[in-house]
mmCIF file of C-alpha atoms in Angstrom:
data_model
loop_
_atom_site.group_PDB
_atom_site.id
_atom_site.type_symbol
_atom_site.label_atom_id
_atom_site.label_comp_id
_atom_site.label_asym_id
_atom_site.label_seq_id
_atom_site.Cartn_x
_atom_site.Cartn_y
_atom_site.Cartn_z
ATOM 1 C CA MET A 9 20.912 34.994 -4.913
ATOM 2 C CA CYS A 10 17.701 35.121 -6.924
ATOM 3 C CA PRO A 11 14.806 32.948 -5.625
ATOM 4 C CA TYR A 12 14.915 30.684 -8.707
ATOM 5 C CA LEU A 13 18.592 29.874 -8.235
ATOM 6 C CA PHE A 14 18.089 29.298 -4.523
ATOM 7 C CA SER A 15 15.201 26.876 -5.064
ATOM 8 C CA ALA A 16 17.121 25.111 -7.855
ATOM 9 C CA HIS A 17 19.992 24.556 -5.422
ATOM 10 C CA GLU A 18 17.655 23.360 -2.683
ATOM 11 C CA ASN A 19 15.996 20.875 -5.083
ATOM 12 C CA ALA A 20 19.359 19.635 -6.327
ATOM 13 C CA LEU A 21 20.496 19.244 -2.706
ATOM 14 C CA LYS A 22 17.456 17.087 -1.946
ATOM 15 C CA ASP A 23 18.382 14.790 -4.850
ATOM 16 C CA SER A 24 22.019 14.442 -3.814
ATOM 17 C CA LYS A 25 23.371 11.198 -2.382
ATOM 18 C CA VAL A 26 25.568 11.546 0.675
ATOM 19 C CA VAL A 27 27.697 8.773 2.171
ATOM 20 C CA PHE A 28 29.245 9.446 5.569
ATOM 21 C CA VAL A 29 32.686 7.803 5.807
ATOM 22 C CA ILE A 30 33.753 6.830 9.317
ATOM 23 C CA GLY A 31 36.927 5.127 10.495
ATOM 24 C CA GLY A 32 39.499 5.609 13.208
ATOM 25 C CA PRO A 33 42.941 7.140 12.705
ATOM 26 C CA GLY A 34 44.959 4.710 10.615
ATOM 27 C CA SER A 35 41.872 2.936 9.211
ATOM 28 C CA GLY A 36 42.860 3.872 5.640
ATOM 29 C CA LYS A 37 39.556 5.589 4.848
ATOM 30 C CA GLY A 38 41.253 8.463 2.969
ATOM 31 C CA THR A 39 42.838 6.042 0.498
ATOM 32 C CA GLN A 40 39.545 4.197 0.015
ATOM 33 C CA CYS A 41 37.729 7.509 -0.599
ATOM 34 C CA ALA A 42 40.257 8.304 -3.362
ATOM 35 C CA ASN A 43 39.488 4.904 -4.967
ATOM 36 C CA ILE A 44 35.729 5.587 -4.865
ATOM 37 C CA VAL A 45 36.232 9.025 -6.443
ATOM 38 C CA ARG A 46 38.301 7.452 -9.230
ATOM 39 C CA ASP A 47 35.899 4.597 -10.010
ATOM 40 C CA PHE A 48 32.467 6.015 -9.170
ATOM 41 C CA GLY A 49 32.774 9.767 -9.768
ATOM 42 C CA PHE A 50 31.918 10.830 -6.234
ATOM 43 C CA CYS A 51 33.069 14.163 -4.810
ATOM 44 C CA HIS A 52 35.218 13.641 -1.689
ATOM 45 C CA LEU A 53 34.766 16.255 1.043
ATOM 46 C CA SER A 54 36.689 16.302 4.317
ATOM 47 C CA SER A 55 35.551 18.761 6.968
ATOM 48 C CA GLY A 56 39.176 19.139 8.146
ATOM 49 C CA ASP A 57 40.408 19.952 4.615
ATOM 50 C CA LEU A 58 37.540 22.409 4.083
ATOM 51 C CA LEU A 59 38.442 24.225 7.307
ATOM 52 C CA ARG A 60 42.132 24.411 6.382
ATOM 53 C CA ASP A 61 41.345 25.621 2.831
ATOM 54 C CA GLU A 62 38.958 28.285 4.115
ATOM 55 C CA VAL A 63 41.591 29.591 6.548
ATOM 56 C CA LYS A 64 44.214 29.622 3.766
ATOM 57 C CA SER A 65 41.864 31.574 1.471
ATOM 58 C CA GLY A 66 42.004 34.581 3.813
ATOM 59 C CA SER A 67 38.234 35.102 3.475
ATOM 60 C CA GLU A 68 36.228 36.778 6.220
ATOM 61 C CA ARG A 69 34.977 33.349 7.316
ATOM 62 C CA GLY A 70 38.523 31.939 7.120
ATOM 63 C CA ASN A 71 39.852 34.682 9.402
ATOM 64 C CA ARG A 72 37.011 34.068 11.850
ATOM 65 C CA LEU A 73 37.734 30.315 11.902
ATOM 66 C CA ASN A 74 41.458 30.910 12.273
ATOM 67 C CA ALA A 75 40.876 33.125 15.312
ATOM 68 C CA ILE A 76 38.778 30.357 16.930
ATOM 69 C CA MET A 77 41.399 27.668 16.235
ATOM 70 C CA GLU A 78 44.297 29.847 17.424
ATOM 71 C CA LYS A 79 42.552 30.124 20.796
ATOM 72 C CA GLY A 80 42.458 26.314 20.892
ATOM 73 C CA GLU A 81 38.659 26.319 20.771
ATOM 74 C CA LEU A 82 36.479 23.915 18.800
ATOM 75 C CA VAL A 83 34.985 25.285 15.605
ATOM 76 C CA PRO A 84 31.203 25.632 16.135
ATOM 77 C CA MET A 85 29.065 23.042 14.403
ATOM 78 C CA GLU A 86 27.148 25.632 12.363
ATOM 79 C CA GLU A 87 30.433 26.830 10.817
ATOM 80 C CA VAL A 88 31.349 23.277 9.758
ATOM 81 C CA LEU A 89 27.833 22.664 8.420
ATOM 82 C CA GLY A 90 28.030 25.927 6.452
ATOM 83 C CA LEU A 91 31.325 24.863 4.878
ATOM 84 C CA LEU A 92 29.972 21.406 3.981
ATOM 85 C CA LYS A 93 26.749 22.781 2.513
ATOM 86 C CA ASP A 94 28.604 25.383 0.415
ATOM 87 C CA ALA A 95 31.037 22.714 -0.837
ATOM 88 C CA ILE A 96 28.187 20.363 -1.808
ATOM 89 C CA VAL A 97 26.211 23.119 -3.579
ATOM 90 C CA SER A 98 29.303 24.327 -5.485
ATOM 91 C CA ASN A 99 29.925 20.785 -6.810
ATOM 92 C CA LEU A 100 26.321 19.926 -7.743
ATOM 93 C CA THR A 101 26.910 20.819 -11.399
ATOM 94 C CA LYS A 102 29.562 18.051 -11.550
ATOM 95 C CA THR A 103 28.018 15.280 -9.446
ATOM 96 C CA LYS A 104 25.157 14.521 -7.093
ATOM 97 C CA CYS A 105 27.152 11.928 -5.121
ATOM 98 C CA PHE A 106 29.287 12.930 -2.139
ATOM 99 C CA LEU A 107 31.588 11.223 0.348
ATOM 100 C CA ILE A 108 31.725 13.166 3.612
ATOM 101 C CA ASP A 109 34.966 11.948 5.174
ATOM 102 C CA GLY A 110 35.456 11.807 8.948
ATOM 103 C CA TYR A 111 31.966 13.117 9.598
ATOM 104 C CA PRO A 112 29.911 12.967 11.741
ATOM 105 C CA ARG A 113 32.360 12.690 14.635
ATOM 106 C CA GLU A 114 29.474 12.646 17.102
ATOM 107 C CA LEU A 115 25.767 11.942 16.823
ATOM 108 C CA GLU A 116 24.531 15.527 17.023
ATOM 109 C CA GLN A 117 26.651 16.445 13.985
ATOM 110 C CA GLY A 118 24.922 13.757 11.918
ATOM 111 C CA VAL A 119 21.445 14.752 13.093
ATOM 112 C CA ARG A 120 22.092 18.440 12.363
ATOM 113 C CA PHE A 121 23.605 17.675 8.925
ATOM 114 C CA GLU A 122 20.566 15.594 7.970
ATOM 115 C CA GLY A 123 18.135 18.209 9.269
ATOM 116 C CA GLU A 124 19.822 21.167 7.571
ATOM 117 C CA ILE A 125 21.321 19.702 4.386
ATOM 118 C CA VAL A 126 20.138 16.231 3.311
ATOM 119 C CA PRO A 127 19.677 12.792 4.958
ATOM 120 C CA CYS A 128 22.610 10.458 4.326
ATOM 121 C CA THR A 129 22.102 7.510 2.001
ATOM 122 C CA ASN A 130 24.607 5.245 3.749
ATOM 123 C CA VAL A 131 27.422 5.171 6.280
ATOM 124 C CA LEU A 132 30.648 3.425 5.254
ATOM 125 C CA TYR A 133 32.364 2.294 8.452
ATOM 126 C CA PHE A 134 35.952 1.079 8.196
ATOM 127 C CA ASP A 135 36.303 -1.242 11.162
ATOM 128 C CA VAL A 136 39.853 -1.894 12.393
ATOM 129 C CA SER A 137 41.231 -3.141 15.706
ATOM 130 C CA ASP A 138 43.058 -0.705 17.972
ATOM 131 C CA GLY A 139 46.202 -2.819 17.632
ATOM 132 C CA THR A 140 46.252 -2.476 13.842
ATOM 133 C CA MET A 141 45.489 1.253 13.920
ATOM 134 C CA THR A 142 48.239 1.834 16.496
ATOM 135 C CA SER A 143 50.891 -0.067 14.540
ATOM 136 C CA ARG A 144 49.948 1.737 11.289
ATOM 137 C CA LEU A 145 50.124 5.151 12.971
ATOM 138 C CA LEU A 146 53.448 4.389 14.640
ATOM 139 C CA GLU A 147 54.823 3.286 11.272
ATOM 140 C CA ARG A 148 53.504 6.471 9.657
ATOM 141 C CA GLY A 149 55.023 8.514 12.498
ATOM 142 C CA LYS A 150 58.515 7.384 11.507
ATOM 143 C CA SER A 151 58.300 9.403 8.304
ATOM 144 C CA SER A 152 55.353 11.812 8.752
ATOM 145 C CA GLY A 153 56.880 14.070 11.377
ATOM 146 C CA ARG A 154 53.373 14.396 12.874
ATOM 147 C CA VAL A 155 53.539 15.078 16.593
ATOM 148 C CA ASP A 156 50.329 13.136 17.259
ATOM 149 C CA ASP A 157 51.739 9.868 15.847
ATOM 150 C CA ASN A 158 53.161 8.649 19.166
ATOM 151 C CA GLU A 159 51.856 5.855 21.387
ATOM 152 C CA ALA A 160 50.441 7.945 24.261
ATOM 153 C CA THR A 161 48.617 10.361 21.940
ATOM 154 C CA ILE A 162 47.374 7.522 19.713
ATOM 155 C CA LYS A 163 45.830 5.812 22.753
ATOM 156 C CA LYS A 164 43.918 8.993 23.618
ATOM 157 C CA ARG A 165 42.837 9.545 20.012
ATOM 158 C CA LEU A 166 41.472 5.992 19.773
ATOM 159 C CA ALA A 167 39.571 6.328 23.068
ATOM 160 C CA THR A 168 38.006 9.588 21.848
ATOM 161 C CA PHE A 169 37.142 7.986 18.515
ATOM 162 C CA HIS A 170 35.346 5.035 20.154
ATOM 163 C CA ASN A 171 33.466 7.173 22.692
ATOM 164 C CA GLN A 172 32.189 9.551 20.027
ATOM 165 C CA THR A 173 31.659 7.128 17.156
ATOM 166 C CA GLU A 174 29.892 4.180 18.785
ATOM 167 C CA PRO A 175 26.615 6.138 19.306
ATOM 168 C CA VAL A 176 26.803 7.314 15.653
ATOM 169 C CA ILE A 177 27.217 3.766 14.330
ATOM 170 C CA SER A 178 24.412 2.428 16.590
ATOM 171 C CA PHE A 179 22.052 5.212 15.469
ATOM 172 C CA TYR A 180 22.568 4.521 11.747
ATOM 173 C CA GLU A 181 22.616 0.728 12.212
ATOM 174 C CA ARG A 182 19.071 1.003 13.580
ATOM 175 C CA GLN A 183 18.157 2.674 10.277
ATOM 176 C CA GLY A 184 19.873 -0.085 8.281
ATOM 177 C CA LYS A 185 22.272 2.408 6.701
ATOM 178 C CA VAL A 186 25.660 1.149 7.936
ATOM 179 C CA GLN A 187 27.974 -0.826 5.675
ATOM 180 C CA LYS A 188 30.738 -2.157 7.909
ATOM 181 C CA ILE A 189 33.968 -2.966 6.062
ATOM 182 C CA SER A 190 36.751 -4.844 7.811
ATOM 183 C CA ALA A 191 39.866 -2.789 7.065
ATOM 184 C CA GLU A 192 42.405 -5.114 8.705
ATOM 185 C CA ALA A 193 43.770 -6.324 5.362
ATOM 186 C CA GLY A 194 45.833 -4.424 2.766
ATOM 187 C CA ILE A 195 44.436 -1.509 0.757
ATOM 188 C CA ASP A 196 43.614 -3.579 -2.352
ATOM 189 C CA GLU A 197 41.828 -6.355 -0.452
ATOM 190 C CA VAL A 198 39.760 -3.816 1.483
ATOM 191 C CA TYR A 199 38.814 -2.050 -1.738
ATOM 192 C CA VAL A 200 37.430 -5.304 -3.167
ATOM 193 C CA GLU A 201 34.787 -5.184 -0.389
ATOM 194 C CA VAL A 202 34.210 -1.451 -0.844
ATOM 195 C CA LYS A 203 33.709 -1.930 -4.577
ATOM 196 C CA LYS A 204 31.202 -4.766 -4.035
ATOM 197 C CA PHE A 205 29.141 -2.466 -1.830
ATOM 198 C CA MET A 206 29.361 0.494 -4.232
ATOM 199 C CA GLU A 207 28.345 -1.673 -7.186
ATOM 200 C CA SER A 208 25.329 -3.014 -5.269
ATOM 201 C CA LYS A 209 23.786 0.493 -5.177
ATOM 202 C CA GLN A 210 22.033 2.679 -7.720
ATOM 203 C CA TRP A 211 23.867 5.983 -7.476
#
């Protein structure tokens, strides 16, 4: 890449607005992200989707990632950061506003993202009780066929989510960046609160 193009990308990256979207399994964050994309023109990026798409593409990186996942190992953070950065840069001609869904899962991921890509503007945290998340996932499990939608696995997933996410939320709350949205209600009622927050900002 020529130096001019590289510096243009780096400058555009610095001007981009990134919102981390955090919520437990069954919090409905994916649906709310789709609403934000529709109404506010954000680009929605999910690290899980990016990994799956890269593997499907059959690229050199995709094959490398697939080999790691087939061994049951965690994908290294620098690989995930590389995927996120490439996805942001490739969409900068369309928008400068990005939702990073389900990221960071732990504090170091957020710190590394901000150091290597761009500091986040806000964190949208969809707050739901374990009871509500469990009942939603069990309901979904009836039709999804997903093996991880059973009570024992859900309990473990929720414990992991809380252990990893609480330090992330505390860290960004100290910076005044967290917008906590109660996601106990139905999709439309939750989106009313999301929309109020989105409209309060200059994107």
